[in-house]
């Protein structure tokens, strides 16, 4: 990957002017086609570019590049959408198109634009306006442009003769720069002082920071005429900062969308005039940005200065009969920006308003069948947070959450408000939160004394709930949208990681590491080998590594959950109950309460209590279903008294489906690999026999990952008393098809040789058997021979070389010569006329037989060849057969830096030298 970052830069165009404009398909109601709605004058303030190779891992690298770039620019609000879109578009380029992907990130004033270009422009582009069948949501291809249409503010496609470029733009969410507030009505003597005529200098600054407009009031205040200052940088006139402690420079202030503050301006007489300024950044009709500066003398700042907004309590007391915003009266000012802060402020104000002992707020699920605890005060919030209660629960019908309700004494109506069970609260008032008639939540205030609340308090609380319901729902929907977009980004990365391995143990580890701590505090994975097997605890992970062994030991004592194929998460209470019981027994034993002698506190009580706390919260089980079969369960847990959010459970369910498929794929791959290896091992000789008076060594390497047998083969086997057969051959090709012919040749050689046939007769019958295979037949080179050790210490070798590299004989004096003559190979013609040759090996001589994978070893245009092999063999004088084979293999491996691409077999046979007395 190559990257480049270009900070700054103010080129208004992100592309060269010679390229064609992006063409975007449109749906009814959108802008006209072939017109890019993005303003052509947007200022590009930074660029980042990278190129990714056509490899699967490039997708994850591209996601990391975009995430790091946008976070570095401070665009965290759009990171998730950008990562998802980039992932899809880069996948299309490097996986489906098989080309390099060029990613360009452009930072502008109003957002970010990302362009992904590939080098395969001929592909068809689906039309956004036409009906497109997306198929399964898990399908890999065809989603990139559809996601652009769904998530991006603007997008388009550009073509050149060599590239296809897809771009999309994500706008930053609009945030108010400031909040204006109305000031109180004041008597005339309290109004701020100003000159008889208030002069407001209006100065306009272009994008380079130079003055382009200077009005008459500016001339009057500072003494410079417009002609004198036009074109000069404002920094030449500004005395910055005039107010001590101002951290923003004038250049930075002019780039802000809005700014207010004090500084000084040097007049024509050289004196500095203190001014109060309000800067507003605008664009003219041509789209060019500029800054309008309104300046008044500093003592007249009240003309421009935004009044500070007072807290609600102070504003209400000073308004003198004027009404205030009911929302601010209840929540206070400023309102919290996040949902959790808003909800917590709400329950605290509700409790204080009704002088209660506790308060709680629940939000409704999307189907309004359950309420989820989101904030509470005066209650054990850790235990209650994210707990869910059904809307229709209890004799008091919690469905009354849709209407205000007052309970004078909860002791008389048990279960009326399940949330308060066991808390000591006696009286409670609850009111609904509704938006457009739809139940969105419930707000309640409770007290420890009975009969504390009446209908009057209910109406007051309902009035407050009506004021905050819309704000709460808006914040909830915003949080939900952020969670869903973050979930989409999480699932994209999870799918990429799971698809990157076919190892079962690594898949289990990835599954657990993706859930902890993102989704849960701890997790356990159970696997099921087959339908007749019980679930087996395969992996346990906790965010605190010291607790893993304790949880594993605990779960080993608990019966595993039932493998129910029903989708969705279901609560599993067994681990928590067992943990609490074990902790209780441990505590009682340590205190001597079990009837036995009193003992001091055991050192084991610590881990027991820690384990109970770790698994004491909510535990859920999700089935791992793949190919209509339950292959395991994913168990997620929380610490004591914690619950899962519904959105987290939905995300975990999506993850479990992907993880189940990845785990099943790993299982199938492991089974296929085991079968393949078992079959391949059956094609190898059972072992090299011990031959009295001979040294025999074999080195065999099959090409390709996971292959134990290829197109090359060897064999050494007994034929009769003191007679042994040996063979080394090479089937055309590599892999399983070649290995099938290997098995035929090796087994046929043994059978035919033991029938007492001569070498040529054995090979002629093997040739007929290969030709009988028809379309599956492959030609075969084979060196076959028989060896007979002699009483004088020599060995007689009868060999037939059918199209195979010739065997080499190494004498004791270091000379090397061919030990046979070449003859036709097998599997090509029917009628062969083969003959055998006899070679006598003297003590200390070596007969070396190799396949062409050895002699054809290449490094660029160089090849080892027969001469190179002979040169290596000349250095092996006096070595044993094993040392000769090892030296040949080392020479072959060192000849080239790349891994061998062909099968290799080396058979070395040596007659030991005579022993001297």
mmCIF file of C-alpha atoms in Angstrom, residues 455-629:
data_model
loop_
_atom_site.group_PDB
_atom_site.id
_atom_site.type_symbol
_atom_site.label_atom_id
_atom_site.label_comp_id
_atom_site.label_asym_id
_atom_site.label_seq_id
_atom_site.Cartn_x
_atom_site.Cartn_y
_atom_site.Cartn_z
ATOM 1 C CA UNK A 455 -53.646 13.154 41.271
ATOM 2 C CA UNK A 456 -52.289 16.678 41.599
ATOM 3 C CA UNK A 457 -48.692 15.376 41.675
ATOM 4 C CA UNK A 458 -49.488 13.084 38.754
ATOM 5 C CA UNK A 459 -50.678 16.060 36.685
ATOM 6 C CA UNK A 460 -47.559 18.040 37.553
ATOM 7 C CA UNK A 461 -45.320 15.134 36.565
ATOM 8 C CA UNK A 462 -47.316 14.575 33.380
ATOM 9 C CA UNK A 463 -46.895 18.230 32.435
ATOM 10 C CA UNK A 464 -43.119 17.872 32.821
ATOM 11 C CA UNK A 465 -43.118 14.582 30.906
ATOM 12 C CA UNK A 466 -44.967 16.203 28.002
ATOM 13 C CA UNK A 467 -42.284 18.904 27.859
ATOM 14 C CA UNK A 468 -39.361 16.482 27.594
ATOM 15 C CA UNK A 469 -40.923 13.581 25.621
ATOM 16 C CA UNK A 470 -40.036 14.926 22.190
ATOM 17 C CA UNK A 471 -36.458 15.768 23.194
ATOM 18 C CA UNK A 472 -35.989 12.308 24.714
ATOM 19 C CA UNK A 473 -37.379 10.560 21.643
ATOM 20 C CA UNK A 474 -35.219 12.653 19.325
ATOM 21 C CA UNK A 475 -32.098 11.860 21.364
ATOM 22 C CA UNK A 476 -33.064 8.165 21.505
ATOM 23 C CA UNK A 477 -33.487 7.947 17.745
ATOM 24 C CA UNK A 478 -30.148 9.701 17.241
ATOM 25 C CA UNK A 479 -28.426 7.245 19.581
ATOM 26 C CA UNK A 480 -30.138 4.310 17.870
ATOM 27 C CA UNK A 481 -28.975 5.517 14.465
ATOM 28 C CA UNK A 482 -25.394 5.840 15.705
ATOM 29 C CA UNK A 483 -25.565 2.362 17.211
ATOM 30 C CA UNK A 484 -26.896 0.853 14.016
ATOM 31 C CA UNK A 485 -24.240 2.470 11.875
ATOM 32 C CA UNK A 486 -21.561 1.426 14.321
ATOM 33 C CA UNK A 487 -23.037 -2.087 14.282
ATOM 34 C CA UNK A 488 -22.826 -2.201 10.499
ATOM 35 C CA UNK A 489 -19.158 -1.220 10.632
ATOM 36 C CA UNK A 490 -18.557 -3.822 13.374
ATOM 37 C CA UNK A 491 -20.205 -6.586 11.340
ATOM 38 C CA UNK A 492 -18.227 -5.676 8.225
ATOM 39 C CA UNK A 493 -14.943 -6.060 10.095
ATOM 40 C CA UNK A 494 -16.150 -9.193 11.900
ATOM 41 C CA UNK A 495 -17.112 -10.846 8.602
ATOM 42 C CA UNK A 496 -13.745 -9.961 7.123
ATOM 43 C CA UNK A 497 -11.862 -11.446 10.085
ATOM 44 C CA UNK A 498 -13.948 -14.616 10.186
ATOM 45 C CA UNK A 499 -13.582 -15.137 6.448
ATOM 46 C CA UNK A 500 -9.804 -14.859 6.753
ATOM 47 C CA UNK A 501 -9.269 -18.195 8.503
ATOM 48 C CA UNK A 502 -10.320 -21.821 8.058
ATOM 49 C CA UNK A 503 -8.747 -22.995 11.296
ATOM 50 C CA UNK A 504 -11.346 -24.112 13.836
ATOM 51 C CA UNK A 505 -9.439 -23.050 16.959
ATOM 52 C CA UNK A 506 -8.599 -19.661 15.487
ATOM 53 C CA UNK A 507 -12.251 -19.151 14.507
ATOM 54 C CA UNK A 508 -13.332 -19.882 18.086
ATOM 55 C CA UNK A 509 -10.758 -17.414 19.412
ATOM 56 C CA UNK A 510 -11.845 -14.699 16.969
ATOM 57 C CA UNK A 511 -15.488 -15.239 17.858
ATOM 58 C CA UNK A 512 -14.752 -14.695 21.542
ATOM 59 C CA UNK A 513 -12.367 -11.774 21.037
ATOM 60 C CA UNK A 514 -14.921 -9.910 18.921
ATOM 61 C CA UNK A 515 -17.578 -10.168 21.631
ATOM 62 C CA UNK A 516 -15.392 -9.306 24.627
ATOM 63 C CA UNK A 517 -15.474 -6.514 25.684
ATOM 64 C CA UNK A 518 -17.442 -4.939 22.797
ATOM 65 C CA UNK A 519 -20.673 -6.844 23.458
ATOM 66 C CA UNK A 520 -20.189 -8.606 26.780
ATOM 67 C CA UNK A 521 -17.880 -8.853 29.771
ATOM 68 C CA UNK A 522 -17.289 -12.575 29.259
ATOM 69 C CA UNK A 523 -18.276 -15.233 26.793
ATOM 70 C CA UNK A 524 -18.157 -18.987 26.362
ATOM 71 C CA UNK A 525 -18.482 -21.003 23.168
ATOM 72 C CA UNK A 526 -19.998 -24.490 23.195
ATOM 73 C CA UNK A 527 -19.586 -26.736 20.160
ATOM 74 C CA UNK A 528 -21.545 -29.834 19.079
ATOM 75 C CA UNK A 529 -19.669 -32.407 17.031
ATOM 76 C CA UNK A 530 -22.799 -34.145 15.695
ATOM 77 C CA UNK A 531 -26.472 -34.529 16.512
ATOM 78 C CA UNK A 532 -25.785 -37.437 18.886
ATOM 79 C CA UNK A 533 -23.134 -35.533 20.865
ATOM 80 C CA UNK A 534 -23.618 -33.296 23.881
ATOM 81 C CA UNK A 535 -22.462 -29.659 23.817
ATOM 82 C CA UNK A 536 -18.788 -29.319 24.682
ATOM 83 C CA UNK A 537 -17.226 -26.238 26.298
ATOM 84 C CA UNK A 538 -14.604 -25.210 23.727
ATOM 85 C CA UNK A 539 -13.555 -21.658 24.587
ATOM 86 C CA UNK A 540 -13.901 -19.183 27.461
ATOM 87 C CA UNK A 541 -12.811 -15.551 27.519
ATOM 88 C CA UNK A 542 -13.149 -12.735 30.080
ATOM 89 C CA UNK A 543 -11.892 -9.177 29.810
ATOM 90 C CA UNK A 544 -9.907 -9.895 32.994
ATOM 91 C CA UNK A 545 -7.619 -12.799 32.131
ATOM 92 C CA UNK A 546 -7.256 -13.767 35.792
ATOM 93 C CA UNK A 547 -10.925 -14.781 35.921
ATOM 94 C CA UNK A 548 -10.905 -17.068 32.873
ATOM 95 C CA UNK A 549 -9.846 -20.211 34.758
ATOM 96 C CA UNK A 550 -12.481 -19.647 37.452
ATOM 97 C CA UNK A 551 -15.286 -19.222 34.907
ATOM 98 C CA UNK A 552 -14.085 -22.248 32.956
ATOM 99 C CA UNK A 553 -14.106 -24.354 36.111
ATOM 100 C CA UNK A 554 -17.560 -23.071 37.021
ATOM 101 C CA UNK A 555 -19.080 -23.783 33.607
ATOM 102 C CA UNK A 556 -17.556 -27.267 33.593
ATOM 103 C CA UNK A 557 -19.721 -28.070 36.648
ATOM 104 C CA UNK A 558 -22.914 -26.636 35.133
ATOM 105 C CA UNK A 559 -24.923 -28.689 32.629
ATOM 106 C CA UNK A 560 -24.595 -26.985 29.250
ATOM 107 C CA UNK A 561 -27.577 -25.111 27.813
ATOM 108 C CA UNK A 562 -29.973 -26.989 25.581
ATOM 109 C CA UNK A 563 -29.126 -26.693 21.874
ATOM 110 C CA UNK A 564 -32.379 -25.049 20.849
ATOM 111 C CA UNK A 565 -32.375 -23.897 17.186
ATOM 112 C CA UNK A 566 -34.843 -21.079 17.813
ATOM 113 C CA UNK A 567 -33.166 -17.810 16.757
ATOM 114 C CA UNK A 568 -32.621 -15.011 19.237
ATOM 115 C CA UNK A 569 -31.082 -14.689 22.683
ATOM 116 C CA UNK A 570 -32.547 -16.523 25.661
ATOM 117 C CA UNK A 571 -31.662 -15.988 29.305
ATOM 118 C CA UNK A 572 -29.640 -18.738 31.015
ATOM 119 C CA UNK A 573 -29.760 -18.509 34.816
ATOM 120 C CA UNK A 574 -27.777 -21.639 35.706
ATOM 121 C CA UNK A 575 -24.269 -20.084 35.809
ATOM 122 C CA UNK A 576 -25.313 -17.225 38.076
ATOM 123 C CA UNK A 577 -27.217 -19.478 40.459
ATOM 124 C CA UNK A 578 -24.403 -22.006 40.651
ATOM 125 C CA UNK A 579 -21.823 -19.244 41.201
ATOM 126 C CA UNK A 580 -23.800 -17.699 44.068
ATOM 127 C CA UNK A 581 -24.297 -21.090 45.720
ATOM 128 C CA UNK A 582 -20.605 -21.917 45.436
ATOM 129 C CA UNK A 583 -19.660 -18.521 46.887
ATOM 130 C CA UNK A 584 -22.137 -19.008 49.757
ATOM 131 C CA UNK A 585 -20.783 -22.463 50.605
ATOM 132 C CA UNK A 586 -17.217 -21.163 50.470
ATOM 133 C CA UNK A 587 -18.085 -18.285 52.799
ATOM 134 C CA UNK A 588 -19.868 -20.554 55.270
ATOM 135 C CA UNK A 589 -16.966 -23.003 55.376
ATOM 136 C CA UNK A 590 -14.547 -20.168 56.006
ATOM 137 C CA UNK A 591 -16.669 -19.034 58.950
ATOM 138 C CA UNK A 592 -17.060 -22.541 60.398
ATOM 139 C CA UNK A 593 -20.837 -22.636 59.860
ATOM 140 C CA UNK A 594 -21.005 -26.083 58.228
ATOM 141 C CA UNK A 595 -20.915 -28.106 61.392
ATOM 142 C CA UNK A 596 -17.201 -28.851 61.267
ATOM 143 C CA UNK A 597 -14.341 -27.250 63.158
ATOM 144 C CA UNK A 598 -13.895 -23.529 62.746
ATOM 145 C CA UNK A 599 -11.215 -22.639 60.247
ATOM 146 C CA UNK A 600 -9.577 -19.457 59.245
ATOM 147 C CA UNK A 601 -10.630 -17.798 56.004
ATOM 148 C CA UNK A 602 -9.435 -19.918 53.124
ATOM 149 C CA UNK A 603 -7.285 -18.422 50.448
ATOM 150 C CA UNK A 604 -9.717 -19.913 47.884
ATOM 151 C CA UNK A 605 -12.637 -17.750 48.908
ATOM 152 C CA UNK A 606 -11.282 -14.791 46.938
ATOM 153 C CA UNK A 607 -11.436 -16.451 43.510
ATOM 154 C CA UNK A 608 -14.828 -17.982 44.340
ATOM 155 C CA UNK A 609 -16.387 -14.634 45.183
ATOM 156 C CA UNK A 610 -14.683 -12.993 42.202
ATOM 157 C CA UNK A 611 -16.096 -15.656 39.874
ATOM 158 C CA UNK A 612 -19.568 -15.245 41.372
ATOM 159 C CA UNK A 613 -19.384 -11.506 40.818
ATOM 160 C CA UNK A 614 -18.145 -11.970 37.262
ATOM 161 C CA UNK A 615 -20.988 -14.246 36.154
ATOM 162 C CA UNK A 616 -23.666 -12.993 38.533
ATOM 163 C CA UNK A 617 -25.342 -10.707 36.031
ATOM 164 C CA UNK A 618 -27.507 -11.537 33.053
ATOM 165 C CA UNK A 619 -26.319 -14.469 30.928
ATOM 166 C CA UNK A 620 -27.785 -15.125 27.492
ATOM 167 C CA UNK A 621 -27.364 -17.970 25.018
ATOM 168 C CA UNK A 622 -27.505 -17.615 21.238
ATOM 169 C CA UNK A 623 -27.599 -20.700 19.006
ATOM 170 C CA UNK A 624 -24.926 -21.190 16.374
ATOM 171 C CA UNK A 625 -26.930 -22.522 13.425
ATOM 172 C CA UNK A 626 -25.277 -23.354 10.118
ATOM 173 C CA UNK A 627 -26.764 -25.326 7.226
ATOM 174 C CA UNK A 628 -29.949 -26.005 9.232
ATOM 175 C CA UNK A 629 -28.047 -27.634 12.099
#
